[in-house]
XYZ file of C-alpha atoms in Angstrom:
428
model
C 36.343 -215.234 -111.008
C 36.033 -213.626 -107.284
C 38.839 -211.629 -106.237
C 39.464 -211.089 -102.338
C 41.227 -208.229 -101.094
C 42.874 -208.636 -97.456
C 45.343 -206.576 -95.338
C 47.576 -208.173 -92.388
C 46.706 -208.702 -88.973
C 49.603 -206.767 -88.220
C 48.649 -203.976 -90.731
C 44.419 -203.608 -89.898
C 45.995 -202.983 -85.983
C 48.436 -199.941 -87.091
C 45.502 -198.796 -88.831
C 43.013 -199.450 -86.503
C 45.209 -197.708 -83.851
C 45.235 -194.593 -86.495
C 41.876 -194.480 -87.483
C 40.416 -194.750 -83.977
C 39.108 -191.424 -82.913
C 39.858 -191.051 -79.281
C 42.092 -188.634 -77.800
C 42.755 -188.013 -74.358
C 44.337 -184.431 -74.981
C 41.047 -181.989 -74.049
C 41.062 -179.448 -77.242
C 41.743 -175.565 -76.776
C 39.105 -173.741 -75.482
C 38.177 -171.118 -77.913
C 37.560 -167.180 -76.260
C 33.591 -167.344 -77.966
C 31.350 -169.140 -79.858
C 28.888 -166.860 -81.919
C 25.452 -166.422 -81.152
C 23.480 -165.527 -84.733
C 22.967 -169.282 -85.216
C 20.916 -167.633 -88.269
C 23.984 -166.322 -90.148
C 27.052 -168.745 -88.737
C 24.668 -171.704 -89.745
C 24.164 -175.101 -87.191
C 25.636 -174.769 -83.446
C 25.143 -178.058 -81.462
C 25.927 -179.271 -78.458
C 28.545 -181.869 -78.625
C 29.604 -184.279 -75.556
C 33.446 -185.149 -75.418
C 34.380 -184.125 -78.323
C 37.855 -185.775 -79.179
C 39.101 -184.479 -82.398
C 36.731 -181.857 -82.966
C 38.185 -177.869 -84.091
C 39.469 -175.986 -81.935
C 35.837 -173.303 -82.346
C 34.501 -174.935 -78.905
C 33.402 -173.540 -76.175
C 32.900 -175.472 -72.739
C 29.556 -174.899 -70.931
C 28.504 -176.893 -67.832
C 29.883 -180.185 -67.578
C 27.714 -183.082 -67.447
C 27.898 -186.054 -65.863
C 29.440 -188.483 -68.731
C 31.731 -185.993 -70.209
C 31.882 -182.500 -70.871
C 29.714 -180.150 -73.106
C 30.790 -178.087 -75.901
C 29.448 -175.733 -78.464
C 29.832 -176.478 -81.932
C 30.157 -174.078 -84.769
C 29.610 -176.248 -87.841
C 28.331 -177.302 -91.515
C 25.821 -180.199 -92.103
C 25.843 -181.429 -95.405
C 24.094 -185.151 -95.108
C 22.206 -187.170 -92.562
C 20.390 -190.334 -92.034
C 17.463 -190.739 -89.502
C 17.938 -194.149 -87.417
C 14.795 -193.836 -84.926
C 12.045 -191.211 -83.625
C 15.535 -190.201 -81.325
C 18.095 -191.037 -83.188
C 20.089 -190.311 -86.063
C 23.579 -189.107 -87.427
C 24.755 -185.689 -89.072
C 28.170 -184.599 -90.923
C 30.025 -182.405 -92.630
C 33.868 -181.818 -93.438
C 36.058 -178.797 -92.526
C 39.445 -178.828 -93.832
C 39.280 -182.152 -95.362
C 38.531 -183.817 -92.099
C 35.090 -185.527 -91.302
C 32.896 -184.314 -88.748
C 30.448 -187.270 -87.838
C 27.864 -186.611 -84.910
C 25.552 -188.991 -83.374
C 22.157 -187.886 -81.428
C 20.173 -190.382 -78.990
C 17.981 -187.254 -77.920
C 16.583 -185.362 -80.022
C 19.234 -183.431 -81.107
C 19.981 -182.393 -77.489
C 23.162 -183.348 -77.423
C 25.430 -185.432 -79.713
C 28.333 -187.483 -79.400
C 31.558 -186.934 -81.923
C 32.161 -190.566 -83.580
C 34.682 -189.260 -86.345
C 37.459 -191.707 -87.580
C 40.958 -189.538 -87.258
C 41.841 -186.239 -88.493
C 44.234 -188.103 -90.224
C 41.932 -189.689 -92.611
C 41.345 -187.121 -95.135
C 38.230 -186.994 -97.517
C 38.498 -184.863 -100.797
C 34.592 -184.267 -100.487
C 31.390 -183.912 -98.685
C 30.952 -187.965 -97.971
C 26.961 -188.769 -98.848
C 24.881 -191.361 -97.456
C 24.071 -194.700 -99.193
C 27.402 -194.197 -100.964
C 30.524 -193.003 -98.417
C 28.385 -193.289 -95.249
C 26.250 -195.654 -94.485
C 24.841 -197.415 -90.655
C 22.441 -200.185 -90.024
C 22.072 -198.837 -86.377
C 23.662 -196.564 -83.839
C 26.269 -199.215 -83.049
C 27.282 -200.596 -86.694
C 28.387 -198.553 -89.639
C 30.399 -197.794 -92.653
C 32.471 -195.244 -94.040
C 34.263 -194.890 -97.429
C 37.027 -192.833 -98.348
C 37.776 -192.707 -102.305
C 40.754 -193.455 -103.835
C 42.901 -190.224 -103.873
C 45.799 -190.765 -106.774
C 47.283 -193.955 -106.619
C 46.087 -194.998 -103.312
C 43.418 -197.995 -102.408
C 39.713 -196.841 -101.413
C 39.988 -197.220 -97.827
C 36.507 -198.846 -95.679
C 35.966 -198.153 -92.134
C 34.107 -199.703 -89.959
C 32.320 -199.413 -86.625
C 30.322 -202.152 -84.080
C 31.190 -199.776 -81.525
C 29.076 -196.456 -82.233
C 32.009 -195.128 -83.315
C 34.311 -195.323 -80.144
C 36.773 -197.324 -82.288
C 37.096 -197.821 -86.064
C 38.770 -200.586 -88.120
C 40.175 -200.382 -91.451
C 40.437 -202.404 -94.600
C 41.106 -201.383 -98.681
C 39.406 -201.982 -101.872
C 42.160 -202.020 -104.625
C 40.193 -200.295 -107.304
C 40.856 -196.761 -108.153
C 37.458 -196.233 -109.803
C 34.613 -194.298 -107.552
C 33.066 -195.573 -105.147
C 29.795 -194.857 -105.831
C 27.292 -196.615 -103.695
C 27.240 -198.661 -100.284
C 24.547 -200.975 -98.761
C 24.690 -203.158 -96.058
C 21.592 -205.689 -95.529
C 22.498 -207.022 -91.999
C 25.693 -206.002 -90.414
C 27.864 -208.831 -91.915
C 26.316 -208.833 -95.335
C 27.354 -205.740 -97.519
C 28.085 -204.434 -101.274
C 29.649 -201.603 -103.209
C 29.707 -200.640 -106.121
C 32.571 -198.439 -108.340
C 32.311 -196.945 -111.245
C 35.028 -195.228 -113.781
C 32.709 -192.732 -114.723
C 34.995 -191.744 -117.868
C 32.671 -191.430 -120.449
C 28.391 -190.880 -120.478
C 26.972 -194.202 -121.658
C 30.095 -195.642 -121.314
C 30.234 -196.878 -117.564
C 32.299 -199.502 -116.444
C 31.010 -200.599 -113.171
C 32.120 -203.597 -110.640
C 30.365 -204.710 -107.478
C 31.720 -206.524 -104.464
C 30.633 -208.288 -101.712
C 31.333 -208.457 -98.139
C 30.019 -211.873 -95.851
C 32.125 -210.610 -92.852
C 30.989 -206.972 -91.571
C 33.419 -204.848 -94.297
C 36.731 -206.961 -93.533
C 37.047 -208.286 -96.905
C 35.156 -207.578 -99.957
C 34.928 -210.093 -102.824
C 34.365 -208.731 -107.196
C 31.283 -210.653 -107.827
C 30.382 -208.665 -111.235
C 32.282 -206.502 -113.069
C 31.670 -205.082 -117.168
C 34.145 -203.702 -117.103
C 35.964 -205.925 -119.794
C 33.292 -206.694 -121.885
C 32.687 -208.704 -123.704
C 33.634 -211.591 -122.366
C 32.863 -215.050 -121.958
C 29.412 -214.278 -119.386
C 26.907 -212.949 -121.673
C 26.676 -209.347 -121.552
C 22.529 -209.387 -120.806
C 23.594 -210.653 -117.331
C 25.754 -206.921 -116.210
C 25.021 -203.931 -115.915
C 25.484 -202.558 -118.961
C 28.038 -199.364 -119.649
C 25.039 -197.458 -121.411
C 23.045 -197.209 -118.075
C 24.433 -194.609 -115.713
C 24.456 -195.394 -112.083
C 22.112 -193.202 -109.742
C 21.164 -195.685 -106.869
C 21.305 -199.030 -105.315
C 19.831 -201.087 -102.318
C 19.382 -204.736 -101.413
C 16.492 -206.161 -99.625
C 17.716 -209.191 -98.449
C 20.910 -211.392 -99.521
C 19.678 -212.105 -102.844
C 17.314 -209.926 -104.129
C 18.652 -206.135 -105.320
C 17.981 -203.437 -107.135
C 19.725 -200.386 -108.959
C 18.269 -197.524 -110.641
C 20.374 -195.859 -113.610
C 19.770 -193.585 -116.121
C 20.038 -195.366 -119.765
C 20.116 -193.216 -123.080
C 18.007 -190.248 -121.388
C 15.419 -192.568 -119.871
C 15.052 -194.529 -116.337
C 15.896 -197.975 -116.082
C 15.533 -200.670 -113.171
C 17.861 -203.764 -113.001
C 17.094 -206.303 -110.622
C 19.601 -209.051 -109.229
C 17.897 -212.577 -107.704
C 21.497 -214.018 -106.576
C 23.201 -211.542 -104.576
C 24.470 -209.541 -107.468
C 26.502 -211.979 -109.443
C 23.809 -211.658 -112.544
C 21.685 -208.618 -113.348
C 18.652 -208.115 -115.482
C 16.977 -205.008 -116.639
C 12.784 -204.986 -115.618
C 11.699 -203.606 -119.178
C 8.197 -203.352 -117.730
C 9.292 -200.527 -115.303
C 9.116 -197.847 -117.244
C 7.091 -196.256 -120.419
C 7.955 -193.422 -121.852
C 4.539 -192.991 -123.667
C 2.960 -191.831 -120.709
C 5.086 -188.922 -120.972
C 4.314 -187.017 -123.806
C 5.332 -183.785 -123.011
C 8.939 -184.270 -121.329
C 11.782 -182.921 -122.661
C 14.146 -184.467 -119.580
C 14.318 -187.192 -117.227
C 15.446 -188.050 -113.132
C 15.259 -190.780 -111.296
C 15.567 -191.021 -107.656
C 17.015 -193.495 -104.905
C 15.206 -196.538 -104.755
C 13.873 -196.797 -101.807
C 12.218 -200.227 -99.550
C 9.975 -199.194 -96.570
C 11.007 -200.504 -93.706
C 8.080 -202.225 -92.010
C 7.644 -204.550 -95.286
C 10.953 -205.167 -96.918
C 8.715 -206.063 -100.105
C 7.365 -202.995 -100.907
C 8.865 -199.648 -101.838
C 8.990 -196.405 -104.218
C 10.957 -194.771 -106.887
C 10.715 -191.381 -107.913
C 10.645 -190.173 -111.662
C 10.686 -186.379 -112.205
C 9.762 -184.771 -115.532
C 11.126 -181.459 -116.908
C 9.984 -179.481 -119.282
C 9.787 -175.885 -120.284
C 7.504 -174.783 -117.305
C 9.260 -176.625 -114.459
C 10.052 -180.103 -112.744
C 7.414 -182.133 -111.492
C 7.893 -185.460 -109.623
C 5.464 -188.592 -109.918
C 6.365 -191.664 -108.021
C 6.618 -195.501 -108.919
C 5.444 -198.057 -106.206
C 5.734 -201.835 -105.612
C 4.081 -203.892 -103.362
C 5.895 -207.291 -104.443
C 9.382 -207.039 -103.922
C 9.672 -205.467 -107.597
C 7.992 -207.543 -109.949
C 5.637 -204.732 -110.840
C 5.466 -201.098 -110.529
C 2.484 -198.684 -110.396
C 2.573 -195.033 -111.511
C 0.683 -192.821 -109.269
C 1.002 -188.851 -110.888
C 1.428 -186.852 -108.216
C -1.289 -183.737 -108.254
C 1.853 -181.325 -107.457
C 2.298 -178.187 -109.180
C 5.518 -177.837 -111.570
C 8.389 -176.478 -109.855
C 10.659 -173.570 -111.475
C 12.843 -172.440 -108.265
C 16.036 -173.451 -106.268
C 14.291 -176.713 -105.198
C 12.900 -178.058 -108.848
C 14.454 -181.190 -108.242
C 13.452 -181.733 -104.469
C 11.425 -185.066 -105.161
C 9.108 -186.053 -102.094
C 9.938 -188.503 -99.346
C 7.505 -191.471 -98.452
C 7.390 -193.384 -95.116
C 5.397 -196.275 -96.504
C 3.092 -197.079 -99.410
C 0.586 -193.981 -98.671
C 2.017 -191.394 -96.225
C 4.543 -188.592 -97.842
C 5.822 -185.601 -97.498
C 7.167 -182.924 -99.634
C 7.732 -178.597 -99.285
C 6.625 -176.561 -102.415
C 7.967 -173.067 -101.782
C 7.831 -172.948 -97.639
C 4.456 -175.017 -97.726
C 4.565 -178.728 -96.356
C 2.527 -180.963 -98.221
C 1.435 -184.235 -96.791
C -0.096 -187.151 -98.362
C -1.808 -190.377 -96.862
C -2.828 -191.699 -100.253
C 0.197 -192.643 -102.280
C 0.657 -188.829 -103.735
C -3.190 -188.929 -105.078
C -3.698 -186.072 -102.810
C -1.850 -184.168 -100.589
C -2.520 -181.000 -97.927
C -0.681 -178.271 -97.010
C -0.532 -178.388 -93.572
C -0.733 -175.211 -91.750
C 2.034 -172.658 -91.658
C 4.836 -172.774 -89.790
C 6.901 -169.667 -88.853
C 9.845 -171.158 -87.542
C 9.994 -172.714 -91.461
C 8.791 -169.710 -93.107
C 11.942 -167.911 -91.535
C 14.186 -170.768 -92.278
C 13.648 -170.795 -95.668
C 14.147 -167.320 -96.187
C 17.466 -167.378 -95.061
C 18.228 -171.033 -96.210
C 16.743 -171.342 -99.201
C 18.038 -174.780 -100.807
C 16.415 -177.857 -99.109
C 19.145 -180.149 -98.885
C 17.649 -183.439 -98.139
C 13.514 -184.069 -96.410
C 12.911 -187.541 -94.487
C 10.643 -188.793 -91.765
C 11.488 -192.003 -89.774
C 7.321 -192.295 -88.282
C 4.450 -190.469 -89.037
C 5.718 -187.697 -86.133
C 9.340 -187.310 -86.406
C 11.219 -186.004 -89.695
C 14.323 -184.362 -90.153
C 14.831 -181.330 -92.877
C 18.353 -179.878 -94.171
C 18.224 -176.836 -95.623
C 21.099 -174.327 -97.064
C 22.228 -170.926 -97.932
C 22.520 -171.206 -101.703
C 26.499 -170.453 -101.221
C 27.083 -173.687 -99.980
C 28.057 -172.449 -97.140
C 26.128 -172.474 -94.327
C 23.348 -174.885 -93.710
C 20.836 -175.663 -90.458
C 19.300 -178.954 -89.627
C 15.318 -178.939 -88.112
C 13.188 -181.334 -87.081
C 9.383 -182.282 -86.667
C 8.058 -183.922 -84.409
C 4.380 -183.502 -85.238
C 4.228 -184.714 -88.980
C 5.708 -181.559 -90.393
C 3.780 -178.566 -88.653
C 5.833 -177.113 -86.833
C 9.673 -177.250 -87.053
C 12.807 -176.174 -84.518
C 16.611 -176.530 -85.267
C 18.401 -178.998 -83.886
């Protein structure tokens, strides 16, 4: 049975009237802005905004709004084009949600209302997620008794609209195939092997969301081999067109792939994923976000690391039809014991990766057979000695990447880009 979930015409405009982040009142001018970008972490240039902290600083005006400095902490991203893409972080509970069309020259504040409160750093494919720089998502989890609440921009972010999802378990994943077509997925998370998950569906941008599969009252009258099972533990999930999906989990120590051919109604585990024979010597299992490259929505990578007692090391699993079959390719890495041991690499397509091993980029053009440290890079070397976690490594072409990296304190943390494959590196 499909439950939908609505709210009043009269109640989505309140909210969309509280959630809209525009505010004609200019903020207070702070008397500085520090200068050691090194040790106060990322300072960007920000363009009107709204309902950012009062730690701005005006500079020259510009001719679509004014300029400030921003003092601030990056904990996620997502790349959108070789110019594009979107950063965040919280500060007092409040989301701070930046979009860049240059660069990183300047960026734009998009945040939803102070009023909107999120107990934690929001992460994307799971709280945050855009299609482009006009349509996106954001999630805030249930907090006590109150509904998950969705919010949702065609816009850019100039205005944001509301709607709930009356399920107090997590939210714990987010993926929208087009802009009207989306799903998420909660989980209870109570117990380890135990995880009652349910998945809904949107067919209208995030207005309304629809339970399509739920186990979480098993068993019942579907037959339990067409869930997701509570002994798999959720770690990702995408869809690569309205019917065909996939979700990664974690089941009794091991990785495990389940596949959905009708839009997530019925889901069936690919046994031939995965062998744990090939891995003699692991004591310990991760699996990584599933991810589809997006010049051919039917091929794509997972990434498996194996731990041991000498280190991590992270070999990758490819497909090249839409998931029916999966190749290992063991990546000739060496075993990682430091901050970063479960940094797995980042592929643009079938061949080309990247990955950093200490504060060496390696780069790959042969599906991790091989890959070449490119030459050193100063700016990098420097960076990582004063931010030595990396956060999160992607590239959106074969030129332009984006690396966040962080003092292991949690917090401070700078955001760099490349825009020559990964030799040479500046802060955006």
């Amino acid at each position: 049975m499909k439950w939908c979930y609505k709210i009043s015409a009269t109640v989505l405009t309140i909210c969309c009237l509280l959630v809209t982040g525009c505010n004609s009142k200019e903020p207070e001018v702070a008397s500085s802005v520090p200068v050691e970008a090194t040790e106060l972490g990322q300072t960007i240039t920000v363009i009107n905004p709204d309902s950012t902290s009062n730690n701005a600083v005006r500079t020259q005006p510009v001719s679509n709004g004014e300029k400030y400095q921003i003092q601030t902490r990056l904990t996620d991203f997502q790349l959108l084009s070789d110019t594009t893409g979107l950063a965040w972080g919280t500060t007092s509970g409040e989301l701070r949600l930046y979009l860049t069309k240059d660069n990183g020259e300047t960026w734009t504040n998009i945040s939803p209302a102070t009023a909107v409160q999120f107990p934690s750093n929001p992460e994307y494919g799971k709280e945050i997620f855009f299609k482009d720089s006009m349509n996106g998502w954001i999630v805030r989890n249930s907090i006590g008794a109150s509904e998950a609440m969705i919010l949702r921009t065609r816009d850019g972010g100039g205005t944001w609209k509301l709607s709930s999802l009356r399920d107090s378990d997590e939210v714990a994943a987010m993926y929208f195939n087009d802009i009207e077509h989306g799903w998420i997925l909660t989980v209870d998370n109570k117990a380890i092997d135990n995880q009652g998950k349910t998945l809904y569906l949107s067919e209208d941008g995030g207005a309304t969301w629809s339970s399509i599969m739920s186990n979480q009252a098993l068993p019942t009258t579907k037959k339990v081999d067409q869930v997701l099972p509570k002994s798999a533990n959720f770690v990702s999930m995408i869809f690569t067109d309205q019917k065909n999906g996939y979700i990664s989990t974690m089941k009794s120590g091991l990785p495990a792939l389940y596949v959905t051919e009708d839009g997530g109604m019925d889901w069936k585990e690919n046994t031939s994923f995965f062998n744990p024979a090939k891995y003699q010597t692991c004591k310990q299992f991760t699996v990584g976000e599933t991810t589809p490259f997006v010049n051919d929505r039917s091929t794509g990578w997972i990434p498996i690391g194996c731990s041991r007692d000498d280190g991590t090391k992270f070999n990758g699993y490819f497909t090249e039809d839409a998931g029916q079959s999966w190749q290992l390719v063991p990546f000739k890495l060496s075993w990682q014991t430091d901050l970063n041991e479960y940094s797995e690499p980042t592929f643009l397509n079938s061949k080309e990766g990247w990955t950093i091993q200490g504060d060496v980029v390696y780069r790959t053009i042969d599906q991790g057979n091989n890959w070449t440290p490119l030459p050193e890079s100063p700016r990098l070397k420097k960076t990582l000695q004063d931010y030595p976690e990396v956060v999160k490594l992607r590239f959106i072409s074969s030129n332009v990447g984006w690396l966040l990296v962080a003092k292991t304190d949690q917090k401070r943390s700078l955001l760099l880009q490349t825009q020559n494959g990964g030799v040479s590196w500046r802060v955006l």
